[in-house]
Each structure stands twice: as C-alpha cells, then as structure tokens.
Tab-separated table of C-alpha atoms and ligand atoms in Angstrom:
chain	number	residue	atom	x	y	z
E	1	MET	CA	-0.367	-0.225	0.327
E	2	ILE	CA	3.106	2.552	1.086
E	3	ASN	CA	4.509	1.527	-1.638
E	4	LYS	CA	1.775	2.380	-4.386
E	5	THR	CA	1.326	5.080	-2.880
E	6	PHE	CA	4.682	6.354	-3.308
E	7	THR	CA	4.457	5.483	-6.924
E	8	GLY	CA	1.812	7.763	-6.525
E	9	ILE	CA	2.846	10.216	-5.415
E	10	LEU	CA	5.901	10.347	-7.679
E	11	LEU	CA	3.591	10.311	-10.895
E	12	ALA	CA	2.197	13.078	-10.397
E	13	VAL	CA	4.937	14.906	-9.215
E	14	ALA	CA	6.757	14.267	-12.635
E	15	LEU	CA	3.342	15.221	-14.419
E	16	MET	CA	3.437	18.320	-12.860
E	17	ALA	CA	7.137	18.695	-14.001
E	18	CYS	CA	6.565	17.949	-17.519
E	19	ASN	CA	3.674	21.043	-17.553
E	20	THR	CA	6.219	23.092	-16.212
E	21	THR	CA	5.479	25.938	-19.191
E	22	PRO	CA	9.566	26.842	-19.473
E	23	LYS	CA	11.031	29.457	-18.756
E	24	GLU	CA	10.264	32.327	-20.872
E	25	GLU	CA	14.232	33.834	-22.724
E	26	PRO	CA	14.464	36.941	-20.996
E	27	GLN	CA	13.839	39.767	-23.434
E	28	GLU	CA	16.392	42.986	-24.088
E	29	GLU	CA	14.157	45.666	-22.653
E	30	VAL	CA	14.220	47.682	-25.908
E	31	ALA	CA	15.326	52.270	-23.885
E	32	LYS	CA	11.607	54.485	-23.908
E	33	ASP	CA	13.677	56.758	-25.208
E	34	SER	CA	15.000	55.526	-27.936
E	35	ILE	CA	11.283	54.733	-29.532
E	36	ALA	CA	10.347	57.784	-31.699
E	37	SER	CA	6.776	59.026	-30.348
E	38	PRO	CA	4.415	61.258	-32.468
E	39	GLU	CA	3.168	64.226	-32.214
E	40	VAL	CA	-0.220	64.895	-30.840
E	41	ILE	CA	-1.710	66.967	-32.846
E	42	THR	CA	-3.401	69.987	-31.688
E	43	TYR	CA	-5.619	73.267	-33.373
E	44	PRO	CA	-4.358	75.978	-31.637
E	45	GLU	CA	-7.240	77.678	-33.586
E	46	TYR	CA	-9.486	75.708	-32.033
E	47	SER	CA	-8.085	76.355	-28.628
E	48	GLY	CA	-8.972	79.438	-25.438
E	49	LYS	CA	-12.397	79.963	-24.342
E	50	GLU	CA	-15.490	77.295	-25.380
E	51	PRO	CA	-17.891	79.217	-27.761
E	52	THR	CA	-21.674	79.711	-26.736
E	53	LYS	CA	-22.940	80.760	-29.719
E	54	PRO	CA	-22.925	79.653	-32.883
E	55	GLU	CA	-21.369	82.248	-34.947
E	56	GLU	CA	-18.274	82.299	-33.721
E	57	THR	CA	-17.097	79.520	-35.030
E	58	GLU	CA	-18.533	79.506	-38.494
E	59	PHE	CA	-16.345	81.690	-40.924
E	60	TYR	CA	-17.287	83.105	-44.774
E	61	LYS	CA	-13.585	83.797	-45.874
E	62	PRO	CA	-12.502	82.351	-47.798
E	63	VAL	CA	-15.482	82.367	-50.578
E	64	PRO	CA	-14.725	78.413	-52.724
E	65	PRO	CA	-15.153	79.900	-56.838
E	66	THR	CA	-18.347	78.624	-58.398
E	67	VAL	CA	-18.128	75.184	-60.449
E	68	ASP	CA	-20.576	73.942	-62.906
E	69	PRO	CA	-20.170	70.098	-63.097
E	70	ASN	CA	-21.847	70.426	-66.520
E	71	GLY	CA	-19.889	72.360	-68.415
E	72	LYS	CA	-19.389	72.265	-72.279
E	73	ASN	CA	-19.643	68.742	-73.248
E	74	GLY	CA	-20.476	66.923	-69.380
E	75	ALA	CA	-16.726	68.470	-67.716
E	76	PRO	CA	-16.765	71.329	-65.857
E	77	SER	CA	-17.124	74.379	-66.731
E	78	ASP	CA	-13.380	75.545	-64.689
E	79	ALA	CA	-11.751	72.514	-66.603
E	80	ILE	CA	-9.388	72.876	-69.358
E	81	VAL	CA	-10.673	70.445	-72.231
E	82	LEU	CA	-8.635	67.839	-73.786
E	83	PHE	CA	-10.102	66.430	-76.538
E	84	ASP	CA	-14.480	66.649	-76.756
E	85	GLY	CA	-14.240	64.094	-79.819
E	86	SER	CA	-13.410	66.841	-82.502
E	87	ASN	CA	-9.862	67.296	-83.092
E	88	LEU	CA	-6.454	66.481	-81.678
E	89	ASP	CA	-5.833	70.299	-81.317
E	90	HIS	CA	-4.330	69.925	-77.620
E	91	TRP	CA	-2.008	66.286	-78.700
E	92	ILE	CA	1.295	65.897	-80.131
E	93	SER	CA	3.241	63.574	-81.069
E	94	SER	CA	5.566	62.097	-78.271
E	95	ILE	CA	8.731	61.415	-80.804
E	96	ASP	CA	9.196	64.476	-83.070
E	97	SER	CA	6.587	66.737	-81.070
E	98	THR	CA	4.778	66.904	-84.808
E	99	GLU	CA	0.917	66.592	-85.349
E	100	ALA	CA	-0.581	63.368	-83.596
E	101	GLN	CA	-1.217	60.500	-85.541
E	102	TRP	CA	-4.287	58.723	-83.455
E	103	THR	CA	-7.244	57.883	-85.390
E	104	LEU	CA	-10.160	60.894	-84.801
E	105	ASN	CA	-13.098	57.931	-84.951
E	106	LYS	CA	-16.699	59.715	-86.027
E	107	ASP	CA	-18.099	57.939	-82.451
E	108	GLY	CA	-15.954	61.092	-80.388
E	109	SER	CA	-12.902	58.738	-79.504
E	110	MET	CA	-10.016	58.495	-80.905
E	111	THR	CA	-7.728	55.422	-81.159
E	112	VAL	CA	-4.169	54.574	-81.044
E	113	LYS	CA	-2.796	54.581	-83.749
E	114	ASN	CA	0.207	51.784	-84.102
E	115	LYS	CA	3.585	51.681	-83.638
E	116	ALA	CA	1.973	56.047	-84.622
E	117	GLY	CA	4.126	56.688	-81.507
E	118	ASP	CA	2.846	58.365	-77.875
E	119	ILE	CA	0.811	61.049	-77.486
E	120	GLN	CA	0.806	63.650	-75.519
E	121	THR	CA	-1.075	67.400	-74.237
E	122	LYS	CA	1.205	70.517	-75.893
E	123	GLN	CA	0.541	72.185	-72.138
E	124	ASN	CA	2.578	71.435	-69.038
E	125	PHE	CA	0.942	70.593	-65.718
E	126	GLY	CA	1.508	69.930	-62.292
E	127	SER	CA	-0.434	69.333	-59.994
E	128	VAL	CA	-4.297	67.217	-61.558
E	129	GLN	CA	-7.015	66.399	-61.642
E	130	LEU	CA	-7.271	64.434	-64.539
E	131	HIS	CA	-10.612	62.801	-66.323
E	132	VAL	CA	-9.842	60.038	-69.098
E	133	GLU	CA	-12.414	57.652	-70.831
E	134	TRP	CA	-10.661	54.413	-72.357
E	135	LYS	CA	-12.109	51.339	-73.687
E	136	SER	CA	-10.080	48.118	-74.739
E	137	PRO	CA	-11.124	46.887	-77.883
E	138	ALA	CA	-14.425	44.232	-77.999
E	139	GLU	CA	-11.450	41.931	-80.500
E	140	ILE	CA	-9.330	40.146	-77.889
E	141	GLN	CA	-5.287	39.968	-79.025
E	142	GLY	CA	-2.586	38.704	-77.057
E	143	GLU	CA	-1.879	37.679	-73.762
E	144	GLY	CA	-0.920	39.213	-70.359
E	145	GLN	CA	0.820	42.678	-71.191
E	146	SER	CA	0.099	42.763	-74.713
E	147	ARG	CA	-3.225	42.959	-74.905
E	148	ALA	CA	-4.723	46.629	-75.157
E	149	ASN	CA	-1.832	47.947	-73.416
E	150	SER	CA	-2.256	51.642	-73.381
E	151	GLY	CA	-1.284	54.108	-70.033
E	152	VAL	CA	-1.435	57.664	-68.626
E	153	PHE	CA	1.329	59.344	-67.994
E	154	LEU	CA	1.172	62.119	-65.829
E	155	GLN	CA	4.338	65.153	-65.913
E	156	ASN	CA	5.585	62.135	-68.901
E	157	ARG	CA	7.019	60.163	-66.149
E	158	TYR	CA	4.510	58.009	-64.108
E	159	GLU	CA	2.648	56.038	-65.663
E	160	VAL	CA	-1.089	54.404	-64.001
E	161	GLN	CA	-1.550	51.462	-66.726
E	162	VAL	CA	-4.119	50.605	-68.967
E	163	LEU	CA	-4.499	46.958	-69.307
E	164	ASP	CA	-7.653	44.694	-70.756
E	165	ASN	CA	-7.004	42.675	-67.563
E	166	ASN	CA	-11.192	40.547	-68.117
E	167	ASP	CA	-10.010	37.698	-67.261
E	168	ASN	CA	-5.943	38.140	-68.373
E	169	ASP	CA	-3.962	37.819	-65.166
E	170	THR	CA	-0.395	39.290	-64.968
E	171	TYR	CA	1.743	40.680	-62.584
E	172	THR	CA	0.197	42.806	-60.128
E	173	ASN	CA	1.855	45.461	-59.907
E	174	GLY	CA	1.592	46.669	-63.893
E	175	GLN	CA	-2.109	45.441	-64.011
E	176	VAL	CA	-4.634	47.922	-64.652
E	177	GLY	CA	-5.233	50.688	-62.888
E	178	SER	CA	-1.997	50.010	-61.863
E	179	ILE	CA	1.551	52.955	-61.087
E	180	TYR	CA	3.440	50.388	-63.250
E	181	LYS	CA	5.692	48.219	-61.701
E	182	GLN	CA	5.137	50.091	-58.007
E	183	GLY	CA	1.236	49.900	-56.503
E	184	ALA	CA	-0.600	47.475	-57.216
E	185	PRO	CA	-3.929	48.810	-57.281
E	186	LEU	CA	-6.452	47.576	-54.542
E	187	ALA	CA	-9.363	46.444	-56.817
E	188	LYS	CA	-9.426	45.067	-60.711
E	189	ALA	CA	-13.048	47.574	-61.068
E	190	SER	CA	-12.862	46.520	-65.173
E	191	ALA	CA	-15.604	47.561	-66.987
E	192	PRO	CA	-16.768	43.986	-69.456
E	193	THR	CA	-14.129	44.358	-72.361
E	194	GLY	CA	-15.328	46.568	-75.250
E	195	GLU	CA	-16.971	48.921	-72.629
E	196	TRP	CA	-16.127	52.103	-71.495
E	197	ASN	CA	-14.286	52.638	-68.674
E	198	THR	CA	-13.283	56.220	-66.577
E	199	TYR	CA	-10.300	56.896	-64.794
E	200	ASP	CA	-10.383	60.255	-62.498
E	201	ILE	CA	-7.147	60.430	-60.971
E	202	ILE	CA	-5.742	62.872	-57.764
E	203	TYR	CA	-2.273	63.884	-58.739
E	204	HIS	CA	-0.453	66.709	-57.166
E	205	ALA	CA	3.664	66.931	-58.129
E	206	PRO	CA	6.711	66.450	-56.409
E	207	GLU	CA	8.931	69.119	-55.128
E	208	PHE	CA	12.776	69.163	-55.218
E	209	ASN	CA	15.097	70.799	-54.026
E	210	ASP	CA	17.709	73.683	-55.259
E	211	GLU	CA	20.244	70.412	-55.526
E	212	GLY	CA	17.667	68.257	-57.045
E	213	GLY	CA	16.654	66.734	-54.551
E	214	LYS	CA	13.425	65.578	-54.487
E	215	ILE	CA	12.069	66.326	-51.299
E	216	LYS	CA	8.967	65.227	-50.806
E	217	SER	CA	7.306	62.661	-53.680
E	218	ALA	CA	4.079	62.403	-55.795
E	219	THR	CA	1.236	61.568	-54.661
E	220	VAL	CA	-1.774	59.788	-57.216
E	221	THR	CA	-5.547	59.025	-56.084
E	222	VAL	CA	-7.483	56.841	-58.648
E	223	LEU	CA	-11.427	55.995	-59.530
E	224	HIS	CA	-11.566	53.158	-61.538
E	225	ASN	CA	-15.249	53.251	-62.957
E	226	GLY	CA	-15.881	55.023	-59.390
E	227	VAL	CA	-14.331	52.637	-57.517
E	228	LEU	CA	-10.880	53.468	-55.756
E	229	ILE	CA	-8.429	51.710	-56.798
E	230	GLN	CA	-5.085	54.389	-55.698
E	231	ASP	CA	-5.485	55.569	-52.422
E	232	HIS	CA	-3.373	58.208	-51.988
E	233	THR	CA	0.022	56.167	-53.468
E	234	GLU	CA	3.208	57.593	-53.168
E	235	ILE	CA	4.446	57.666	-56.532
E	236	LYS	CA	9.009	56.914	-55.527
E	237	GLY	CA	10.316	57.761	-58.984
E	238	THR	CA	9.575	56.924	-62.775
E	239	THR	CA	7.632	53.744	-63.815
E	240	PRO	CA	9.964	52.733	-66.322
E	241	TYR	CA	9.106	48.955	-68.117
E	242	ILE	CA	12.738	47.957	-67.126
E	243	GLY	CA	15.405	49.556	-64.246
E	244	TRP	CA	14.547	51.307	-59.714
E	245	PRO	CA	12.754	54.258	-59.806
E	246	LYS	CA	14.697	56.765	-60.907
E	247	ASN	CA	13.670	60.601	-59.936
E	248	GLU	CA	15.793	63.301	-61.909
E	249	PRO	CA	14.083	66.502	-61.085
E	250	HIS	CA	12.117	68.304	-63.168
E	251	GLY	CA	9.194	70.592	-63.792
E	252	LYS	CA	5.359	70.657	-65.232
E	253	GLY	CA	5.680	68.241	-68.079
E	254	PRO	CA	3.052	67.123	-70.498
E	255	ILE	CA	-0.313	64.730	-70.279
E	256	LYS	CA	1.282	61.493	-71.980
E	257	LEU	CA	-0.943	58.452	-73.697
E	258	GLN	CA	0.726	55.667	-74.476
E	259	ASP	CA	0.864	53.444	-77.731
E	260	HIS	CA	1.830	49.692	-76.615
E	261	GLY	CA	3.435	49.206	-80.025
E	262	ASP	CA	1.924	45.660	-80.758
E	263	ASN	CA	-1.510	46.964	-82.293
E	264	SER	CA	-2.764	47.739	-78.293
E	265	ARG	CA	-6.695	49.850	-80.328
E	266	VAL	CA	-7.095	51.015	-77.233
E	267	SER	CA	-9.280	53.745	-77.312
E	268	TYR	CA	-9.904	57.923	-75.836
E	269	ARG	CA	-13.023	60.512	-75.665
E	270	ASN	CA	-13.865	63.194	-72.640
E	271	ILE	CA	-10.423	63.902	-71.254
E	272	TRP	CA	-9.988	67.354	-69.497
E	273	VAL	CA	-8.188	68.215	-66.482
E	274	ARG	CA	-8.152	70.902	-63.653
E	275	GLU	CA	-5.296	72.055	-62.155
E	276	LEU	CA	-4.059	72.081	-58.966
E	277	GLU	CA	-2.187	74.211	-57.344
O	1	MG	MG1	1.249	50.968	-70.509
C-alpha cells in the first residue's frame, strides 16, 4: 500500500514537472527614450475659451469659386478640355512634336494608331485632377501585357496603367490601374472588355530642392469607374519597364497617352483636366 502511494506521488511530481511552462528567455529591454513617439496633433485655432454661440465658429472667407459640374461636354466649367472628340489640337506626337497621328473616330473617340508613338499634351501640367475615359477593343488579341496595353502618364513620367485585364492575368503591379511596376491597385474594377471605363485621377506633383534632391514624393489617387483603386499612393519615381524608379528633378510636364507598340487599339474619349496648385 505504502509502495503504491509512494509511486503515485512520484508520478504526480513527474507529470507536474512535464507541465511546467518553460522559462521565457529574458527579453532585451528597449529603452523607452529610443522609440520616437508621434507628435500629438493640436489645433491652436480651436483652443482658448469654449464658444457658446454658433456664429463664433462660422466664417465667410475665403469664398470657394463656383464651378458648374456640367459645363461644356459634361466637363466642369473650369476644366481644360483636352479632348472632346472634334480634333487632336491639344496633342502632339511624343516622338517628334509634330501633329498627333492617332485615329479620330466618328463617335467622338480617338484610337491608338499602332506604332505612331505616344501622344502628349502641348500644355505642361503639375498637380491635377484628370478625367480620362478609355476602352479596350471588343475583339481580343494578345495576352498579359500585350492585350490592349496603353497608359496615362503624369508629368510625362509616371504611368497609370491601362490594360485589358479581364480574364487576363499579369503581374499585379502591372495590371490595370497599377502605378506601373510600383503600386498594385486596391481592386480590379474594369468594365467588360469593349466597354468604356473612366479614370478620375487626383495627382500631386513631387517637389525638389535647389540641389535637385526630391523633398516631397508625388502622390496619386485613382477612381476606376468610381471605385477607389489608388488611395493617395506615393509615387517613388519613374515607372520604367526595366530598372528602378528614377528621381531626376523636373518641373511641369505633359500628360502622355501610351502607344504600347503591339496594336493595342485602345480608344480614348472625353479627357479634361483641372489644375491644382
Ligand atoms: Mg502601359
């Protein structure tokens, strides 16, 4: 009996030993001073004595300008209409600055003319709100990056990708709505192949110091058919096919539309821009 009891006690002690949680390795203490805590945001203009009347927190200046959202051709009344279907007067060839050679269609659109090269605005822009409508051809040709590839370049450098991605996978940072080779879109929001898409782009240009160093990155927000696909995305430099993004200093630049050179047959219509400064 004693032996059985003794054996039981031994077993219980052994089991307890097995269940003991292993000692945690001592963590290296991080000095609190070494972690930079974000500065708390305060609003001096909203401090002091608490207002007691509604008019104490109401102001009347500055007065925002009035903009008719349905101005000429449906563009806001203060927008620069870059293409309304009647001509290509705002555009030149990116190859030699001669007249843009893309095909002007009777339905108020224009189509990339294969191997005619990119076209770009005559006017240079910095920060903008840009509206572009585009359509990939209903008749499908090619795969991956070779299916209706075009693009909208901001300041002649930073590409928002245009591509027929419907049932056509490719690398995500090169798919439709990507900041090419940098930022994948938050969603795929394409219209069915052969139907019109809208891009509404809010772009803030980068800033450079006198020595040519970049002191503020460009940012871009893109709504694709009304769906947010780029949310104030930082543009880390140019968007080349091969190589890292580059950050040569620059000022205002043209808006450019891409001829990818493989018979993309992408069409554009109703392009307008509002300058933001
Ligand atoms: Mg492209």
